Amino acid sequence: MTDQRARHTAERFREVYGAAPAGVWAAPGRVNLIGEHTDYNDGFVMPLALPHTILAAASPRTDGVLRVHSGDGSSGGGQIAELRLDALRPASDGGWAAYPAGVVWAMREAGLPVGGADLHYDSTVPVGAGLSSSAALEVVTALALDDLYGLGLTRQRLARLAQRAENAFVGVPCGIMDQTAAACCTEGHALFLDTRDLSQRQVPFDLAGRGLRLLVVDTRVKHELGDGAYAQRRAMCEHGARALGVHALRDVQYAQLPAALGSLAAAPQDAGPGGGPDVRAAVRHVVTENRRVEDVIARLDAGDPRAIGPLLTDGHASLRDDFRVSCAELDLAVAAAGAAGALGARMTGGGFGGSAVVLVEEAAADAVAGRIVQAFAAAGYARPRIFPAVPSAGARRLV
Ligand code: ADP
Ligand code: MG
């Protein structure tokens, strides 16, 4: 399947650019198993790579020109975008080409000897579904350039360059999780990442071997309040850390939480606009969420993946009630999954739409998925897209 797609992508490259590519690379989308809104608090996250990938067929160029073409017309692909490397400026191009251009820009800004390239992309990662097609696009570009120009960069370095591209060139203030997942995940594992020191560990997550399945429920909802709401959550977390005298909320231990909440109760509460969390609720979410990541790891290390179900559902309640980043469709997906006998479920990603993950017994997977679809129909919502999240490989060269 992958071989066939790689051949097809190479063939499309030849049609677009008139010569065979030097190689074909892949990078996956991801879901986050647990650890939400912790990455800008120096906390813990635990993503896994999906089987869905963006493939890049690429060749180097010697004339300082970058050309990009995407098979995904809905993203503004279909046309070749041509850019001169010495004219790349942050936020100069609002279209999708800013993602690959930003990677080249970040590499050159870091003093790396990277030149021009022709790139053609072919994707099976749903765009804008919270599954991080943007990071897959950046990381596959970074890996292709790393190989084409013999840079010899580590996976972590590729991830940081990709994040820099998205932050400083595209202008999206994302954390490091998505790019690290795309660059570093391995098959059959979830990736534990400490976003403070970027240390990481592959945690065995063999779903099929244990008769389990993790479903992704893409609600197909994207609420527009996203940006301002994200900024408000970050501000509340920073406010909380300042009030508690710590560098980041990561520094508040779970055992200290009651005392921390007590001390914050004495301070004036400025709840955010638009129904956002007050500072105590924000602190409670981040501190308990970091604890849930540690508990999930302990249960997986103990060989008991079924036992993580309640932690996922607790995490959803915290995101819904304390951090207030869920929405009616995500809440319905989680409630319907629970009512249909799922082991646990939660929203995943930034919130206000996007996707949920549902842990189910393999034998019950179809029935649970059917109940979620029914619940959405009864509520008058668009039909969700549901598929299994098989823990898959990170970025790699295919051809
Ligand atoms: P997410 O990362 O959750 O999928 P984002 O809004 O962060 O959503 O990134 C989506 C953007 O990434 C698209 O609007 C497009 O600009 C770019 N993109 C993703 N996949 C592709 C692709 N296959 N071809 C061209 N652009 C893509
Ligand atoms: Mg993204």
PDB file of C-alpha atoms in Angstrom, residues 237-377:
ATOM      1  CA  CYS A 237      -1.972  29.681  32.887  1.00  0.00           C
ATOM      2  CA  GLU A 238       0.735  32.363  32.941  1.00  0.00           C
ATOM      3  CA  HIS A 239      -1.291  34.345  35.438  1.00  0.00           C
ATOM      4  CA  GLY A 240      -1.597  31.246  37.637  1.00  0.00           C
ATOM      5  CA  ALA A 241       2.130  30.493  37.490  1.00  0.00           C
ATOM      6  CA  ARG A 242       2.971  34.107  38.402  1.00  0.00           C
ATOM      7  CA  ALA A 243       0.506  34.152  41.286  1.00  0.00           C
ATOM      8  CA  LEU A 244       1.952  30.884  42.621  1.00  0.00           C
ATOM      9  CA  GLY A 245       5.546  32.073  42.193  1.00  0.00           C
ATOM     10  CA  VAL A 246       6.590  29.252  39.855  1.00  0.00           C
ATOM     11  CA  HIS A 247       8.222  29.368  36.436  1.00  0.00           C
ATOM     12  CA  ALA A 248       5.451  27.291  34.852  1.00  0.00           C
ATOM     13  CA  LEU A 249       2.423  25.333  36.101  1.00  0.00           C
ATOM     14  CA  ARG A 250       4.451  22.181  35.547  1.00  0.00           C
ATOM     15  CA  ASP A 251       6.219  23.130  38.776  1.00  0.00           C
ATOM     16  CA  VAL A 252       3.064  22.713  40.865  1.00  0.00           C
ATOM     17  CA  GLN A 253       3.075  19.148  42.181  1.00  0.00           C
ATOM     18  CA  TYR A 254      -0.188  17.263  42.352  1.00  0.00           C
ATOM     19  CA  ALA A 255       0.128  16.931  46.136  1.00  0.00           C
ATOM     20  CA  GLN A 256       0.437  20.732  46.396  1.00  0.00           C
ATOM     21  CA  LEU A 257      -2.726  21.373  44.405  1.00  0.00           C
ATOM     22  CA  PRO A 258      -5.165  21.933  47.319  1.00  0.00           C
ATOM     23  CA  ALA A 259      -2.783  24.430  48.921  1.00  0.00           C
ATOM     24  CA  ALA A 260      -2.197  26.166  45.583  1.00  0.00           C
ATOM     25  CA  LEU A 261      -5.930  26.466  44.911  1.00  0.00           C
ATOM     26  CA  GLY A 262      -6.442  27.746  48.446  1.00  0.00           C
ATOM     27  CA  SER A 263      -3.867  30.489  48.009  1.00  0.00           C
ATOM     28  CA  LEU A 264      -5.403  31.500  44.672  1.00  0.00           C
ATOM     29  CA  ALA A 265      -8.857  31.703  46.237  1.00  0.00           C
ATOM     30  CA  ALA A 266      -7.655  34.696  48.246  1.00  0.00           C
ATOM     31  CA  ALA A 267      -6.657  36.549  45.064  1.00  0.00           C
ATOM     32  CA  PRO A 268      -9.192  38.455  42.990  1.00  0.00           C
ATOM     33  CA  GLN A 269     -10.619  36.217  40.257  1.00  0.00           C
ATOM     34  CA  ASP A 270     -10.650  37.602  36.784  1.00  0.00           C
ATOM     35  CA  ALA A 271     -12.472  35.008  34.748  1.00  0.00           C
ATOM     36  CA  GLY A 272     -11.724  35.282  31.073  1.00  0.00           C
ATOM     37  CA  PRO A 273     -14.076  36.652  28.464  1.00  0.00           C
ATOM     38  CA  GLY A 274     -16.424  34.356  26.595  1.00  0.00           C
ATOM     39  CA  GLY A 275     -16.853  31.765  29.327  1.00  0.00           C
ATOM     40  CA  GLY A 276     -13.168  30.886  29.673  1.00  0.00           C
ATOM     41  CA  PRO A 277     -11.759  29.377  32.878  1.00  0.00           C
ATOM     42  CA  ASP A 278     -10.823  31.452  35.881  1.00  0.00           C
ATOM     43  CA  VAL A 279      -7.276  31.058  37.107  1.00  0.00           C
ATOM     44  CA  ARG A 280      -8.051  28.342  39.655  1.00  0.00           C
ATOM     45  CA  ALA A 281      -9.846  26.169  37.118  1.00  0.00           C
ATOM     46  CA  ALA A 282      -6.973  26.612  34.659  1.00  0.00           C
ATOM     47  CA  VAL A 283      -4.413  25.605  37.307  1.00  0.00           C
ATOM     48  CA  ARG A 284      -6.521  22.612  38.354  1.00  0.00           C
ATOM     49  CA  HIS A 285      -6.741  21.375  34.771  1.00  0.00           C
ATOM     50  CA  VAL A 286      -3.032  21.621  34.033  1.00  0.00           C
ATOM     51  CA  VAL A 287      -1.877  20.069  37.306  1.00  0.00           C
ATOM     52  CA  THR A 288      -4.355  17.179  37.176  1.00  0.00           C
ATOM     53  CA  GLU A 289      -3.672  16.621  33.468  1.00  0.00           C
ATOM     54  CA  ASN A 290       0.072  16.224  34.048  1.00  0.00           C
ATOM     55  CA  ARG A 291      -0.790  13.739  36.770  1.00  0.00           C
ATOM     56  CA  ARG A 292      -3.062  11.825  34.372  1.00  0.00           C
ATOM     57  CA  VAL A 293      -0.213  11.498  31.870  1.00  0.00           C
ATOM     58  CA  GLU A 294       1.975   9.978  34.578  1.00  0.00           C
ATOM     59  CA  ASP A 295      -0.847   7.625  35.589  1.00  0.00           C
ATOM     60  CA  VAL A 296      -1.434   6.534  31.982  1.00  0.00           C
ATOM     61  CA  ILE A 297       2.264   5.714  31.622  1.00  0.00           C
ATOM     62  CA  ALA A 298       2.260   3.749  34.886  1.00  0.00           C
ATOM     63  CA  ARG A 299      -0.735   1.695  33.737  1.00  0.00           C
ATOM     64  CA  LEU A 300       0.735   1.032  30.294  1.00  0.00           C
ATOM     65  CA  ASP A 301       4.086   0.082  31.827  1.00  0.00           C
ATOM     66  CA  ALA A 302       2.209  -2.297  34.123  1.00  0.00           C
ATOM     67  CA  GLY A 303       0.786  -3.984  31.012  1.00  0.00           C
ATOM     68  CA  ASP A 304      -2.774  -2.827  31.671  1.00  0.00           C
ATOM     69  CA  PRO A 305      -3.917  -0.672  28.721  1.00  0.00           C
ATOM     70  CA  ARG A 306      -7.609  -1.190  29.568  1.00  0.00           C
ATOM     71  CA  ALA A 307      -7.038   0.658  32.827  1.00  0.00           C
ATOM     72  CA  ILE A 308      -6.266   3.934  31.058  1.00  0.00           C
ATOM     73  CA  GLY A 309      -9.906   4.281  29.969  1.00  0.00           C
ATOM     74  CA  PRO A 310     -11.157   6.120  33.084  1.00  0.00           C
ATOM     75  CA  LEU A 311      -8.167   8.482  32.931  1.00  0.00           C
ATOM     76  CA  LEU A 312      -9.128   9.474  29.394  1.00  0.00           C
ATOM     77  CA  THR A 313     -12.698  10.175  30.485  1.00  0.00           C
ATOM     78  CA  ASP A 314     -11.517  12.150  33.547  1.00  0.00           C
ATOM     79  CA  GLY A 315      -9.302  14.166  31.219  1.00  0.00           C
ATOM     80  CA  HIS A 316     -12.292  15.023  29.070  1.00  0.00           C
ATOM     81  CA  ALA A 317     -14.277  16.214  32.079  1.00  0.00           C
ATOM     82  CA  SER A 318     -11.372  18.454  33.076  1.00  0.00           C
ATOM     83  CA  LEU A 319     -11.109  19.968  29.580  1.00  0.00           C
ATOM     84  CA  ARG A 320     -14.884  20.437  29.427  1.00  0.00           C
ATOM     85  CA  ASP A 321     -15.625  21.735  32.925  1.00  0.00           C
ATOM     86  CA  ASP A 322     -12.385  23.339  34.112  1.00  0.00           C
ATOM     87  CA  PHE A 323     -10.465  24.400  31.030  1.00  0.00           C
ATOM     88  CA  ARG A 324     -13.597  24.917  28.917  1.00  0.00           C
ATOM     89  CA  VAL A 325     -12.219  24.047  25.520  1.00  0.00           C
ATOM     90  CA  SER A 326     -14.715  21.375  24.512  1.00  0.00           C
ATOM     91  CA  CYS A 327     -17.881  21.860  22.448  1.00  0.00           C
ATOM     92  CA  ALA A 328     -21.284  20.198  22.162  1.00  0.00           C
ATOM     93  CA  GLU A 329     -20.197  17.805  19.388  1.00  0.00           C
ATOM     94  CA  LEU A 330     -17.097  16.607  21.281  1.00  0.00           C
ATOM     95  CA  ASP A 331     -19.117  16.194  24.483  1.00  0.00           C
ATOM     96  CA  LEU A 332     -21.725  14.175  22.600  1.00  0.00           C
ATOM     97  CA  ALA A 333     -19.067  11.913  21.039  1.00  0.00           C
ATOM     98  CA  VAL A 334     -17.608  11.199  24.490  1.00  0.00           C
ATOM     99  CA  ALA A 335     -21.000  10.702  26.157  1.00  0.00           C
ATOM    100  CA  ALA A 336     -22.310   8.427  23.392  1.00  0.00           C
ATOM    101  CA  ALA A 337     -19.094   6.381  23.492  1.00  0.00           C
ATOM    102  CA  GLY A 338     -19.436   5.941  27.242  1.00  0.00           C
ATOM    103  CA  ALA A 339     -23.113   4.995  27.008  1.00  0.00           C
ATOM    104  CA  ALA A 340     -22.251   2.404  24.341  1.00  0.00           C
ATOM    105  CA  GLY A 341     -19.715   0.708  26.616  1.00  0.00           C
ATOM    106  CA  ALA A 342     -16.394   2.290  25.567  1.00  0.00           C
ATOM    107  CA  LEU A 343     -13.560   1.949  28.114  1.00  0.00           C
ATOM    108  CA  GLY A 344     -12.893   5.688  27.983  1.00  0.00           C
ATOM    109  CA  ALA A 345     -13.020   8.704  25.674  1.00  0.00           C
ATOM    110  CA  ARG A 346     -11.814  12.283  25.472  1.00  0.00           C
ATOM    111  CA  MET A 347     -11.468  15.200  23.116  1.00  0.00           C
ATOM    112  CA  THR A 348      -7.981  15.420  21.641  1.00  0.00           C
ATOM    113  CA  GLY A 349      -6.115  18.448  20.320  1.00  0.00           C
ATOM    114  CA  GLY A 350      -6.786  22.082  21.088  1.00  0.00           C
ATOM    115  CA  GLY A 351     -10.569  21.787  21.312  1.00  0.00           C
ATOM    116  CA  PHE A 352     -13.598  23.772  20.073  1.00  0.00           C
ATOM    117  CA  GLY A 353     -14.062  21.058  17.453  1.00  0.00           C
ATOM    118  CA  GLY A 354     -11.671  18.638  15.808  1.00  0.00           C
ATOM    119  CA  SER A 355     -11.498  15.066  17.015  1.00  0.00           C
ATOM    120  CA  ALA A 356     -12.118  12.797  20.009  1.00  0.00           C
ATOM    121  CA  VAL A 357     -10.392   9.501  20.831  1.00  0.00           C
ATOM    122  CA  VAL A 358     -12.333   6.494  22.119  1.00  0.00           C
ATOM    123  CA  LEU A 359     -10.769   3.381  23.673  1.00  0.00           C
ATOM    124  CA  VAL A 360     -12.892   0.291  23.005  1.00  0.00           C
ATOM    125  CA  GLU A 361     -12.735  -3.479  23.072  1.00  0.00           C
ATOM    126  CA  GLU A 362     -12.042  -4.557  19.491  1.00  0.00           C
ATOM    127  CA  ALA A 363     -15.192  -6.693  19.471  1.00  0.00           C
ATOM    128  CA  ALA A 364     -17.319  -3.681  20.443  1.00  0.00           C
ATOM    129  CA  ALA A 365     -15.680  -1.150  18.113  1.00  0.00           C
ATOM    130  CA  ASP A 366     -18.253  -1.250  15.324  1.00  0.00           C
ATOM    131  CA  ALA A 367     -21.183  -1.092  17.713  1.00  0.00           C
ATOM    132  CA  VAL A 368     -19.700   1.872  19.592  1.00  0.00           C
ATOM    133  CA  ALA A 369     -18.925   3.684  16.336  1.00  0.00           C
ATOM    134  CA  GLY A 370     -22.489   3.035  15.162  1.00  0.00           C
ATOM    135  CA  ARG A 371     -23.920   4.487  18.375  1.00  0.00           C
ATOM    136  CA  ILE A 372     -21.849   7.642  17.999  1.00  0.00           C
ATOM    137  CA  VAL A 373     -23.031   8.084  14.399  1.00  0.00           C
ATOM    138  CA  GLN A 374     -26.629   7.573  15.554  1.00  0.00           C
ATOM    139  CA  ALA A 375     -26.269  10.100  18.356  1.00  0.00           C
ATOM    140  CA  PHE A 376     -24.901  12.703  15.931  1.00  0.00           C
ATOM    141  CA  ALA A 377     -27.778  12.074  13.509  1.00  0.00           C
TER     142      ALA A 377
END
